[in-house]
Amino acid sequence: MKIAYFAWGSLLWNSDGLDLQTKWEKTNIKLPINFSRISDNGKGRLTLVIDNKNGVYNPIYYAIAKTTNLNNAIQYLKIREKTITKYIGYINLKNGSSRYSERLVESDIKSLKNFAIKHKIDAIVWTNLYPNFKNFSTENALKYIERKKKDIQLYNKMVEYIYLCYIHGNIQTPITNKFL
């Protein structure tokens, strides 16, 4: 089974634990993503997630996994993302099984499947964490970042993440635009 991971954030520069067969390559797929998740139970940095309410359509990337076992691919990403299985999305084109959230509309799912078919990929896997930033807006996110200046290490980590998402993934949102 040929399996691909899809990514748009830190996996692009830190794929530890995934054991990839190929490097990350840009796809022609764009998904609605934004920095609308706060990591570490609401205390950490802003993280890119699929967000069909506040997201901006941005390119995503793919890499082929060395493993040919879908359950293993899901497990590796789950461990890398320090999450639980239900937050790892997948589509198995061989048997039609899947797990993904309502944040992906039908046209997004169709794009993912068509890409997989075109590239002879049997299954695709991605991080499917939810936005958790209450009352998210660009203004509120920028205020959140500004308040983190008191913890200079966290502030620097957050700004670095935003820059790296732009550099490695060409991610452009109103938040990245404020830092460029």
CSV table of N, CA and C in Angstrom, one decimal:
chain,number,residue,atom,x,y,z
A,1,MET,N,0.8,-1.2,0.0
A,1,MET,CA,0.0,0.0,0.0
A,1,MET,C,0.9,1.2,0.0
A,2,LYS,N,0.6,2.1,-0.9
A,2,LYS,CA,1.4,3.4,-1.0
A,2,LYS,C,0.6,4.4,-0.2
A,3,ILE,N,1.3,5.0,0.8
A,3,ILE,CA,0.7,5.9,1.8
A,3,ILE,C,1.4,7.3,1.7
A,4,ALA,N,0.6,8.3,1.7
A,4,ALA,CA,1.2,9.7,1.7
A,4,ALA,C,0.7,10.4,3.0
A,5,TYR,N,1.6,11.2,3.6
A,5,TYR,CA,1.2,12.2,4.6
A,5,TYR,C,1.0,13.5,3.9
A,6,PHE,N,0.0,14.2,4.4
A,6,PHE,CA,-0.2,15.6,4.0
A,6,PHE,C,0.2,16.5,5.2
A,7,ALA,N,0.8,17.7,4.9
A,7,ALA,CA,1.2,18.6,5.9
A,7,ALA,C,1.2,20.0,5.5
A,8,TRP,N,1.2,20.9,6.5
A,8,TRP,CA,1.2,22.4,6.2
A,8,TRP,C,1.9,23.2,7.3
A,9,GLY,N,2.3,22.5,8.3
A,9,GLY,CA,3.0,23.2,9.4
A,9,GLY,C,4.3,22.6,9.8
A,10,SER,N,4.6,22.3,11.0
A,10,SER,CA,5.9,21.9,11.5
A,10,SER,C,6.4,20.6,10.9
A,11,LEU,N,5.5,19.8,10.4
A,11,LEU,CA,6.0,18.5,9.8
A,11,LEU,C,6.9,18.8,8.6
A,12,LEU,N,6.8,20.0,8.0
A,12,LEU,CA,7.6,20.3,6.8
A,12,LEU,C,9.0,20.5,7.2
A,13,TRP,N,9.4,20.8,8.4
A,13,TRP,CA,10.8,21.0,8.7
A,13,TRP,C,11.2,20.0,9.9
A,14,ASN,N,10.2,19.3,10.5
A,14,ASN,CA,10.5,18.4,11.5
A,14,ASN,C,9.6,17.2,11.4
A,15,SER,N,10.1,16.2,10.7
A,15,SER,CA,9.3,15.0,10.4
A,15,SER,C,9.7,13.8,11.3
A,16,ASP,N,10.3,14.1,12.4
A,16,ASP,CA,10.8,13.1,13.3
A,16,ASP,C,9.7,12.0,13.6
A,17,GLY,N,10.1,10.8,13.4
A,17,GLY,CA,9.2,9.7,13.7
A,17,GLY,C,8.4,9.2,12.6
A,18,LEU,N,8.4,9.9,11.5
A,18,LEU,CA,7.5,9.5,10.4
A,18,LEU,C,8.2,8.5,9.4
A,19,ASP,N,9.5,8.5,9.3
A,19,ASP,CA,10.2,7.6,8.4
A,19,ASP,C,9.7,7.8,7.0
A,20,LEU,N,10.0,8.9,6.4
A,20,LEU,CA,9.6,9.2,5.0
A,20,LEU,C,10.4,8.6,3.9
A,21,GLN,N,9.8,8.2,2.8
A,21,GLN,CA,10.5,7.7,1.7
A,21,GLN,C,10.9,8.9,0.8
A,22,THR,N,10.2,9.9,0.8
A,22,THR,CA,10.4,11.1,-0.1
A,22,THR,C,10.5,12.4,0.7
A,23,LYS,N,11.0,13.4,0.1
A,23,LYS,CA,10.9,14.7,0.7
A,23,LYS,C,9.5,15.3,0.5
A,24,TRP,N,9.2,16.4,1.3
A,24,TRP,CA,7.9,17.0,1.1
A,24,TRP,C,7.9,17.8,-0.2
A,25,GLU,N,6.8,17.6,-0.9
A,25,GLU,CA,6.6,18.3,-2.2
A,25,GLU,C,5.2,19.1,-2.1
A,26,LYS,N,5.2,20.2,-2.7
A,26,LYS,CA,4.0,21.0,-2.8
A,26,LYS,C,3.0,20.3,-3.7
A,27,THR,N,1.7,20.4,-3.3
A,27,THR,CA,0.6,19.8,-4.1
A,27,THR,C,-0.1,21.0,-4.8
A,28,ASN,N,-1.1,20.7,-5.6
A,28,ASN,CA,-1.9,21.7,-6.2
A,28,ASN,C,-3.2,21.9,-5.3
A,29,ILE,N,-3.2,21.3,-4.1
A,29,ILE,CA,-4.3,21.3,-3.2
A,29,ILE,C,-4.2,22.5,-2.3
A,30,LYS,N,-5.2,23.2,-2.0
A,30,LYS,CA,-5.3,24.2,-1.0
A,30,LYS,C,-6.4,23.9,0.0
A,31,LEU,N,-6.1,24.1,1.3
A,31,LEU,CA,-7.0,23.8,2.3
A,31,LEU,C,-7.1,25.1,3.2
A,32,PRO,N,-8.3,25.3,3.9
A,32,PRO,CA,-8.5,26.5,4.7
A,32,PRO,C,-7.7,26.2,6.1
A,33,ILE,N,-6.6,26.9,6.3
A,33,ILE,CA,-5.9,26.7,7.5
A,33,ILE,C,-5.6,28.1,8.1
A,34,ASN,N,-5.4,28.1,9.5
A,34,ASN,CA,-5.1,29.3,10.2
A,34,ASN,C,-4.4,28.9,11.5
A,35,PHE,N,-3.9,29.9,12.1
A,35,PHE,CA,-3.2,29.7,13.4
A,35,PHE,C,-4.3,29.8,14.5
A,36,SER,N,-5.3,29.0,14.4
A,36,SER,CA,-6.5,29.1,15.3
A,36,SER,C,-6.5,28.0,16.4
A,37,ARG,N,-5.4,27.4,16.7
A,37,ARG,CA,-5.3,26.4,17.8
A,37,ARG,C,-4.1,26.9,18.7
A,38,ILE,N,-4.4,26.8,20.0
A,38,ILE,CA,-3.4,27.1,21.0
A,38,ILE,C,-2.9,25.8,21.5
A,39,SER,N,-1.6,25.5,21.4
A,39,SER,CA,-1.1,24.2,21.9
A,39,SER,C,-0.9,24.2,23.4
A,40,ASP,N,-0.6,23.0,23.9
A,40,ASP,CA,-0.3,22.9,25.3
A,40,ASP,C,-1.5,23.3,26.2
A,41,ASN,N,-2.7,22.7,25.8
A,41,ASN,CA,-3.9,23.0,26.6
A,41,ASN,C,-4.2,24.5,26.8
A,42,GLY,N,-4.0,25.3,25.7
A,42,GLY,CA,-4.3,26.7,25.7
A,42,GLY,C,-3.3,27.6,26.3
A,43,LYS,N,-2.1,27.1,26.6
A,43,LYS,CA,-1.0,27.9,27.2
A,43,LYS,C,0.1,28.1,26.2
A,44,GLY,N,0.2,27.4,25.1
A,44,GLY,CA,1.3,27.4,24.3
A,44,GLY,C,1.2,28.3,23.1
A,45,ARG,N,2.0,27.9,22.0
A,45,ARG,CA,2.0,28.7,20.8
A,45,ARG,C,0.8,28.5,19.9
A,46,LEU,N,0.6,29.4,19.0
A,46,LEU,CA,-0.5,29.2,18.0
A,46,LEU,C,0.0,28.2,17.0
A,47,THR,N,-1.0,27.3,16.6
A,47,THR,CA,-0.6,26.2,15.7
A,47,THR,C,-1.6,26.2,14.5
A,48,LEU,N,-1.1,25.9,13.3
A,48,LEU,CA,-1.9,25.8,12.1
A,48,LEU,C,-2.8,24.6,12.2
A,49,VAL,N,-4.1,24.8,11.9
A,49,VAL,CA,-5.0,23.7,11.8
A,49,VAL,C,-6.0,24.0,10.7
A,50,ILE,N,-6.7,23.0,10.2
A,50,ILE,CA,-7.7,23.2,9.2
A,50,ILE,C,-8.9,23.9,9.9
A,51,ASP,N,-9.3,25.0,9.3
A,51,ASP,CA,-10.4,25.8,10.0
A,51,ASP,C,-11.2,26.4,8.9
A,52,ASN,N,-12.4,25.8,8.6
A,52,ASN,CA,-13.2,26.2,7.5
A,52,ASN,C,-14.0,27.5,7.9
A,53,LYS,N,-13.9,27.9,9.1
A,53,LYS,CA,-14.6,29.2,9.5
A,53,LYS,C,-13.7,30.4,9.4
A,54,ASN,N,-12.4,30.3,9.9
A,54,ASN,CA,-11.5,31.4,9.9
A,54,ASN,C,-10.2,31.1,9.0
A,55,GLY,N,-10.2,30.0,8.3
A,55,GLY,CA,-9.0,29.6,7.6
A,55,GLY,C,-8.9,30.3,6.3
A,56,VAL,N,-7.7,30.4,5.8
A,56,VAL,CA,-7.3,31.0,4.5
A,56,VAL,C,-6.8,29.8,3.7
A,57,TYR,N,-7.3,29.7,2.4
A,57,TYR,CA,-6.8,28.6,1.6
A,57,TYR,C,-5.3,28.8,1.3
A,58,ASN,N,-4.5,27.8,1.7
A,58,ASN,CA,-3.1,27.7,1.5
A,58,ASN,C,-2.7,26.4,0.9
A,59,PRO,N,-1.5,26.3,0.3
A,59,PRO,CA,-1.1,25.1,-0.3
A,59,PRO,C,-0.7,24.1,0.8
A,60,ILE,N,-0.9,22.8,0.5
A,60,ILE,CA,-0.4,21.8,1.4
A,60,ILE,C,0.6,20.9,0.7
A,61,TYR,N,1.3,20.1,1.4
A,61,TYR,CA,2.5,19.4,0.9
A,61,TYR,C,2.2,17.9,1.2
A,62,TYR,N,2.9,17.0,0.5
A,62,TYR,CA,2.8,15.6,0.7
A,62,TYR,C,4.2,15.0,0.7
A,63,ALA,N,4.3,13.8,1.4
A,63,ALA,CA,5.5,13.0,1.3
A,63,ALA,C,5.0,11.6,1.4
A,64,ILE,N,5.7,10.7,0.8
A,64,ILE,CA,5.4,9.3,0.8
A,64,ILE,C,6.0,8.6,2.0
A,65,ALA,N,5.3,7.8,2.7
A,65,ALA,CA,5.7,7.1,3.9
A,65,ALA,C,6.5,5.8,3.5
A,66,LYS,N,7.5,5.5,4.3
A,66,LYS,CA,8.2,4.2,4.0
A,66,LYS,C,7.2,3.0,4.3
A,67,THR,N,6.5,3.2,5.4
A,67,THR,CA,5.6,2.1,5.8
A,67,THR,C,4.5,1.9,4.7
A,68,THR,N,4.1,0.6,4.6
A,68,THR,CA,3.0,0.3,3.7
A,68,THR,C,1.7,-0.1,4.5
A,69,ASN,N,1.8,0.1,5.8
A,69,ASN,CA,0.7,-0.3,6.7
A,69,ASN,C,0.0,1.0,7.2
A,70,LEU,N,-1.2,1.1,6.8
A,70,LEU,CA,-2.0,2.4,7.2
A,70,LEU,C,-2.1,2.6,8.7
A,71,ASN,N,-2.3,1.5,9.4
A,71,ASN,CA,-2.4,1.6,10.9
A,71,ASN,C,-1.1,2.1,11.5
A,72,ASN,N,0.0,1.6,10.9
A,72,ASN,CA,1.3,2.1,11.4
A,72,ASN,C,1.5,3.6,11.1
A,73,ALA,N,1.2,4.0,9.8
A,73,ALA,CA,1.3,5.4,9.4
A,73,ALA,C,0.5,6.3,10.4
A,74,ILE,N,-0.7,5.9,10.7
A,74,ILE,CA,-1.5,6.7,11.6
A,74,ILE,C,-0.9,6.7,13.0
A,75,GLN,N,-0.4,5.6,13.5
A,75,GLN,CA,0.2,5.5,14.8
A,75,GLN,C,1.5,6.4,14.8
A,76,TYR,N,2.3,6.4,13.8
A,76,TYR,CA,3.5,7.2,13.8
A,76,TYR,C,3.2,8.7,13.8
A,77,LEU,N,2.1,9.1,13.1
A,77,LEU,CA,1.7,10.6,13.1
A,77,LEU,C,1.1,10.9,14.5
A,78,LYS,N,0.3,10.0,15.0
A,78,LYS,CA,-0.3,10.2,16.3
A,78,LYS,C,0.8,10.5,17.4
A,79,ILE,N,1.9,9.7,17.4
A,79,ILE,CA,2.9,9.8,18.3
A,79,ILE,C,3.7,11.1,18.1
A,80,ARG,N,4.0,11.4,16.8
A,80,ARG,CA,4.7,12.6,16.4
A,80,ARG,C,3.9,13.9,16.9
A,81,GLU,N,2.6,13.8,16.8
A,81,GLU,CA,1.8,15.0,17.1
A,81,GLU,C,1.4,15.0,18.6
A,82,LYS,N,1.7,13.9,19.3
A,82,LYS,CA,1.4,13.8,20.7
A,82,LYS,C,-0.1,14.0,20.9
A,83,THR,N,-0.9,13.2,20.2
A,83,THR,CA,-2.4,13.3,20.2
A,83,THR,C,-3.0,11.9,20.3
A,84,ILE,N,-4.3,11.9,20.1
A,84,ILE,CA,-5.0,10.6,20.1
A,84,ILE,C,-5.4,10.3,18.7
A,85,THR,N,-5.7,9.0,18.4
A,85,THR,CA,-6.1,8.5,17.1
A,85,THR,C,-7.2,9.3,16.4
A,86,LYS,N,-8.2,9.7,17.1
A,86,LYS,CA,-9.3,10.4,16.5
A,86,LYS,C,-8.9,11.7,15.9
A,87,TYR,N,-7.8,12.2,16.2
A,87,TYR,CA,-7.3,13.5,15.6
A,87,TYR,C,-6.3,13.3,14.5
A,88,ILE,N,-6.3,12.1,14.0
A,88,ILE,CA,-5.5,11.8,12.8
A,88,ILE,C,-6.5,11.4,11.7
A,89,GLY,N,-6.5,12.3,10.7
A,89,GLY,CA,-7.4,12.0,9.6
A,89,GLY,C,-6.8,11.1,8.5
A,90,TYR,N,-7.7,10.4,7.8
A,90,TYR,CA,-7.1,9.5,6.8
A,90,TYR,C,-8.2,9.2,5.8
A,91,ILE,N,-7.8,8.8,4.6
A,91,ILE,CA,-8.7,8.3,3.6
A,91,ILE,C,-8.0,7.1,3.0
A,92,ASN,N,-8.6,5.9,3.0
A,92,ASN,CA,-8.1,4.7,2.4
A,92,ASN,C,-8.9,4.5,1.1
A,93,LEU,N,-8.2,4.8,0.0
A,93,LEU,CA,-8.9,4.6,-1.3
A,93,LEU,C,-9.1,3.2,-1.7
A,94,LYS,N,-8.3,2.3,-1.1
A,94,LYS,CA,-8.5,0.9,-1.4
A,94,LYS,C,-9.8,0.3,-0.9
A,95,ASN,N,-10.2,0.6,0.3
A,95,ASN,CA,-11.4,0.0,0.9
A,95,ASN,C,-12.5,1.0,1.2
A,96,GLY,N,-12.2,2.3,1.0
A,96,GLY,CA,-13.2,3.3,1.1
A,96,GLY,C,-13.4,3.8,2.6
A,97,SER,N,-12.6,3.3,3.5
A,97,SER,CA,-12.7,3.7,4.9
A,97,SER,C,-12.0,5.1,5.0
A,98,SER,N,-12.5,5.9,6.0
A,98,SER,CA,-11.9,7.2,6.2
A,98,SER,C,-12.3,7.7,7.6
A,99,ARG,N,-11.6,8.8,8.0
A,99,ARG,CA,-11.9,9.5,9.2
A,99,ARG,C,-11.4,11.0,8.9
A,100,TYR,N,-12.4,11.9,8.9
A,100,TYR,CA,-12.1,13.3,8.8
A,100,TYR,C,-13.2,14.1,9.3
A,101,SER,N,-12.9,15.3,9.6
A,101,SER,CA,-13.9,16.2,10.3
A,101,SER,C,-14.8,16.9,9.3
A,102,GLU,N,-15.8,17.5,9.8
A,102,GLU,CA,-16.7,18.3,9.0
A,102,GLU,C,-16.1,19.6,8.5
A,103,ARG,N,-14.9,19.9,9.0
A,103,ARG,CA,-14.2,21.1,8.6
A,103,ARG,C,-13.7,21.0,7.2
A,104,LEU,N,-13.6,19.8,6.7
A,104,LEU,CA,-13.3,19.6,5.3
A,104,LEU,C,-14.6,19.4,4.5
A,105,VAL,N,-14.8,20.3,3.6
A,105,VAL,CA,-16.1,20.3,2.8
A,105,VAL,C,-15.9,19.3,1.6
A,106,GLU,N,-16.9,18.9,1.0
A,106,GLU,CA,-16.9,17.9,-0.1
A,106,GLU,C,-15.9,18.2,-1.1
A,107,SER,N,-15.7,19.4,-1.5
A,107,SER,CA,-14.8,19.8,-2.6
A,107,SER,C,-13.3,19.5,-2.1
A,108,ASP,N,-13.1,19.8,-0.8
A,108,ASP,CA,-11.7,19.5,-0.2
A,108,ASP,C,-11.4,18.0,-0.3
A,109,ILE,N,-12.4,17.2,0.1
A,109,ILE,CA,-12.2,15.8,0.1
A,109,ILE,C,-12.0,15.3,-1.3
A,110,LYS,N,-12.8,15.8,-2.2
A,110,LYS,CA,-12.6,15.4,-3.6
A,110,LYS,C,-11.2,15.7,-4.1
A,111,SER,N,-10.7,16.9,-3.8
A,111,SER,CA,-9.3,17.3,-4.2
A,111,SER,C,-8.3,16.3,-3.6
A,112,LEU,N,-8.5,16.0,-2.3
A,112,LEU,CA,-7.5,15.0,-1.7
A,112,LEU,C,-7.6,13.7,-2.4
A,113,LYS,N,-8.8,13.2,-2.7
A,113,LYS,CA,-8.9,11.9,-3.3
A,113,LYS,C,-8.4,11.9,-4.8
A,114,ASN,N,-8.7,13.0,-5.5
A,114,ASN,CA,-8.2,13.1,-6.9
A,114,ASN,C,-6.7,13.1,-6.9
A,115,PHE,N,-6.1,13.8,-6.0
A,115,PHE,CA,-4.6,13.9,-5.9
A,115,PHE,C,-4.0,12.5,-5.7
A,116,ALA,N,-4.6,11.8,-4.8
A,116,ALA,CA,-4.2,10.4,-4.5
A,116,ALA,C,-4.3,9.5,-5.7
A,117,ILE,N,-5.4,9.6,-6.3
A,117,ILE,CA,-5.6,8.7,-7.5
A,117,ILE,C,-4.6,9.1,-8.6
A,118,LYS,N,-4.4,10.4,-8.9
A,118,LYS,CA,-3.5,10.8,-9.9
A,118,LYS,C,-2.1,10.3,-9.6
A,119,HIS,N,-1.7,10.3,-8.4
A,119,HIS,CA,-0.3,9.9,-8.0
A,119,HIS,C,-0.2,8.4,-7.5
A,120,LYS,N,-1.3,7.7,-7.8
A,120,LYS,CA,-1.3,6.2,-7.5
A,120,LYS,C,-1.0,6.0,-6.0
A,121,ILE,N,-1.6,6.8,-5.2
A,121,ILE,CA,-1.5,6.7,-3.7
A,121,ILE,C,-2.7,6.0,-3.2
A,122,ASP,N,-2.5,5.0,-2.3
A,122,ASP,CA,-3.6,4.2,-1.8
A,122,ASP,C,-4.3,4.8,-0.6
A,123,ALA,N,-3.5,5.5,0.2
A,123,ALA,CA,-4.1,6.1,1.4
A,123,ALA,C,-3.4,7.4,1.7
A,124,ILE,N,-4.1,8.3,2.3
A,124,ILE,CA,-3.5,9.6,2.8
A,124,ILE,C,-3.9,9.8,4.2
A,125,VAL,N,-2.9,10.5,4.9
A,125,VAL,CA,-3.0,10.6,6.4
A,125,VAL,C,-2.6,12.1,6.7
A,126,TRP,N,-3.3,12.7,7.7
A,126,TRP,CA,-2.9,14.1,8.0
A,126,TRP,C,-3.3,14.3,9.5
A,127,THR,N,-2.8,15.4,10.1
A,127,THR,CA,-3.2,15.8,11.4
A,127,THR,C,-4.5,16.5,11.3
A,128,ASN,N,-5.4,16.1,12.2
A,128,ASN,CA,-6.8,16.6,12.1
A,128,ASN,C,-7.2,17.2,13.4
A,129,LEU,N,-6.3,18.0,14.0
A,129,LEU,CA,-6.7,18.7,15.3
A,129,LEU,C,-7.7,19.8,15.0
A,130,TYR,N,-8.4,20.1,16.0
A,130,TYR,CA,-9.5,21.2,15.9
A,130,TYR,C,-9.0,22.5,16.3
A,131,PRO,N,-9.5,23.6,15.8
A,131,PRO,CA,-9.3,24.9,16.3
A,131,PRO,C,-9.8,25.0,17.7
A,132,ASN,N,-9.1,25.6,18.6
A,132,ASN,CA,-9.5,25.8,20.0
A,132,ASN,C,-9.4,27.2,20.6
A,133,PHE,N,-9.1,28.1,19.7
A,133,PHE,CA,-8.9,29.5,20.1
A,133,PHE,C,-10.3,30.1,20.2
A,134,LYS,N,-10.8,30.4,21.4
A,134,LYS,CA,-12.1,31.0,21.5
A,134,LYS,C,-12.1,32.4,21.0
A,135,ASN,N,-13.2,32.7,20.3
A,135,ASN,CA,-13.3,34.1,19.7
A,135,ASN,C,-12.1,34.4,18.8
A,136,PHE,N,-11.7,33.5,18.0
A,136,PHE,CA,-10.6,33.7,17.1
A,136,PHE,C,-10.9,34.8,16.1
A,137,SER,N,-9.9,35.7,16.0
A,137,SER,CA,-9.8,36.7,15.0
A,137,SER,C,-8.3,37.0,14.8
A,138,THR,N,-8.0,37.6,13.7
A,138,THR,CA,-6.6,38.0,13.6
A,138,THR,C,-6.1,39.0,14.7
A,139,GLU,N,-7.0,39.9,15.0
A,139,GLU,CA,-6.7,40.9,16.1
A,139,GLU,C,-6.5,40.2,17.4
A,140,ASN,N,-7.4,39.2,17.8
A,140,ASN,CA,-7.3,38.5,19.0
A,140,ASN,C,-6.0,37.6,19.0
A,141,ALA,N,-5.7,37.0,17.9
A,141,ALA,CA,-4.5,36.2,17.8
A,141,ALA,C,-3.2,37.1,18.0
A,142,LEU,N,-3.2,38.2,17.4
A,142,LEU,CA,-2.1,39.1,17.6
A,142,LEU,C,-1.9,39.6,19.0
A,143,LYS,N,-3.1,39.9,19.7
A,143,LYS,CA,-3.0,40.3,21.1
A,143,LYS,C,-2.5,39.1,21.9
A,144,TYR,N,-2.9,37.9,21.6
A,144,TYR,CA,-2.4,36.7,22.3
A,144,TYR,C,-0.9,36.6,22.2
A,145,ILE,N,-0.4,36.8,21.0
A,145,ILE,CA,1.0,36.7,20.8
A,145,ILE,C,1.7,37.8,21.5
A,146,GLU,N,1.2,39.0,21.5
A,146,GLU,CA,1.8,40.2,22.2
A,146,GLU,C,1.9,39.9,23.7
A,147,ARG,N,0.8,39.3,24.3
A,147,ARG,CA,0.8,39.0,25.7
A,147,ARG,C,1.9,38.0,26.1
A,148,LYS,N,2.3,37.2,25.1
A,148,LYS,CA,3.3,36.2,25.4
A,148,LYS,C,4.7,36.7,25.5
A,149,LYS,N,4.9,38.0,25.2
A,149,LYS,CA,6.2,38.6,25.3
A,149,LYS,C,6.8,38.5,26.7
A,150,LYS,N,5.8,38.4,27.7
A,150,LYS,CA,6.3,38.2,29.1
A,150,LYS,C,7.1,37.0,29.3
A,151,ASP,N,6.8,36.0,28.5
A,151,ASP,CA,7.5,34.7,28.5
A,151,ASP,C,8.3,34.7,27.2
A,152,ILE,N,9.4,35.3,27.2
A,152,ILE,CA,10.2,35.6,26.0
A,152,ILE,C,10.5,34.3,25.2
A,153,GLN,N,10.7,33.2,25.9
A,153,GLN,CA,11.0,31.9,25.2
A,153,GLN,C,9.8,31.4,24.4
A,154,LEU,N,8.6,31.5,25.0
A,154,LEU,CA,7.4,31.1,24.3
A,154,LEU,C,7.1,32.1,23.2
A,155,TYR,N,7.3,33.3,23.4
A,155,TYR,CA,7.1,34.4,22.4
A,155,TYR,C,8.0,34.1,21.2
A,156,ASN,N,9.3,33.9,21.4
A,156,ASN,CA,10.2,33.6,20.3
A,156,ASN,C,9.9,32.3,19.6
A,157,LYS,N,9.5,31.3,20.3
A,157,LYS,CA,9.1,30.0,19.7
A,157,LYS,C,7.9,30.3,18.8
A,158,MET,N,6.9,31.1,19.2
A,158,MET,CA,5.7,31.3,18.5
A,158,MET,C,6.1,32.1,17.2
A,159,VAL,N,6.9,33.1,17.3
A,159,VAL,CA,7.2,33.9,16.1
A,159,VAL,C,8.1,33.1,15.2
A,160,GLU,N,9.0,32.3,15.7
A,160,GLU,CA,9.8,31.4,14.9
A,160,GLU,C,8.8,30.4,14.1
A,161,TYR,N,7.8,29.9,14.8
A,161,TYR,CA,6.9,28.9,14.1
A,161,TYR,C,6.2,29.6,12.9
A,162,ILE,N,5.7,30.8,13.2
A,162,ILE,CA,5.0,31.6,12.1
A,162,ILE,C,6.0,31.8,10.9
A,163,TYR,N,7.2,32.2,11.2
A,163,TYR,CA,8.2,32.4,10.1
A,163,TYR,C,8.5,31.1,9.4
A,164,LEU,N,8.7,30.0,10.1
A,164,LEU,CA,9.0,28.7,9.5
A,164,LEU,C,7.9,28.2,8.7
A,165,CYS,N,6.6,28.5,9.1
A,165,CYS,CA,5.5,28.1,8.3
A,165,CYS,C,5.5,28.8,6.9
A,166,TYR,N,5.9,30.1,7.0
A,166,TYR,CA,6.0,30.8,5.8
A,166,TYR,C,7.1,30.4,4.9
A,167,ILE,N,8.3,30.2,5.5
A,167,ILE,CA,9.5,29.8,4.7
A,167,ILE,C,9.4,28.4,4.1
A,168,HIS,N,8.9,27.4,4.9
A,168,HIS,CA,8.9,26.1,4.4
A,168,HIS,C,7.6,25.7,3.7
A,169,GLY,N,6.5,26.4,4.1
A,169,GLY,CA,5.2,26.0,3.5
A,169,GLY,C,4.5,27.1,2.7
A,170,ASN,N,5.2,28.3,2.6
A,170,ASN,CA,4.6,29.5,1.9
A,170,ASN,C,3.2,29.8,2.5
A,171,ILE,N,3.0,29.6,3.8
A,171,ILE,CA,1.7,29.8,4.4
A,171,ILE,C,1.6,31.3,4.6
A,172,GLN,N,0.4,31.8,4.0
A,172,GLN,CA,0.1,33.2,4.1
A,172,GLN,C,-1.3,33.4,4.7
A,173,THR,N,-1.3,34.0,5.8
A,173,THR,CA,-2.5,34.4,6.5
A,173,THR,C,-2.4,35.8,7.0
A,174,PRO,N,-3.4,36.4,7.4
A,174,PRO,CA,-3.2,37.8,8.0
A,174,PRO,C,-2.2,37.8,9.1
A,175,ILE,N,-2.1,36.7,9.9
A,175,ILE,CA,-1.1,36.7,11.0
A,175,ILE,C,0.3,36.6,10.4
A,176,THR,N,0.6,35.7,9.4
A,176,THR,CA,2.0,35.7,8.9
A,176,THR,C,2.3,37.0,8.2
A,177,ASN,N,1.3,37.6,7.6
A,177,ASN,CA,1.6,38.9,6.9
A,177,ASN,C,2.0,40.0,7.9
A,178,LYS,N,1.5,39.9,9.1
A,178,LYS,CA,1.9,40.9,10.1
A,178,LYS,C,3.4,40.8,10.6
A,179,PHE,N,4.0,39.6,10.4
A,179,PHE,CA,5.3,39.3,10.8
A,179,PHE,C,6.3,39.4,9.7
A,180,LEU,N,5.9,39.5,8.4
A,180,LEU,CA,6.8,39.5,7.3
A,180,LEU,C,7.3,40.9,7.0
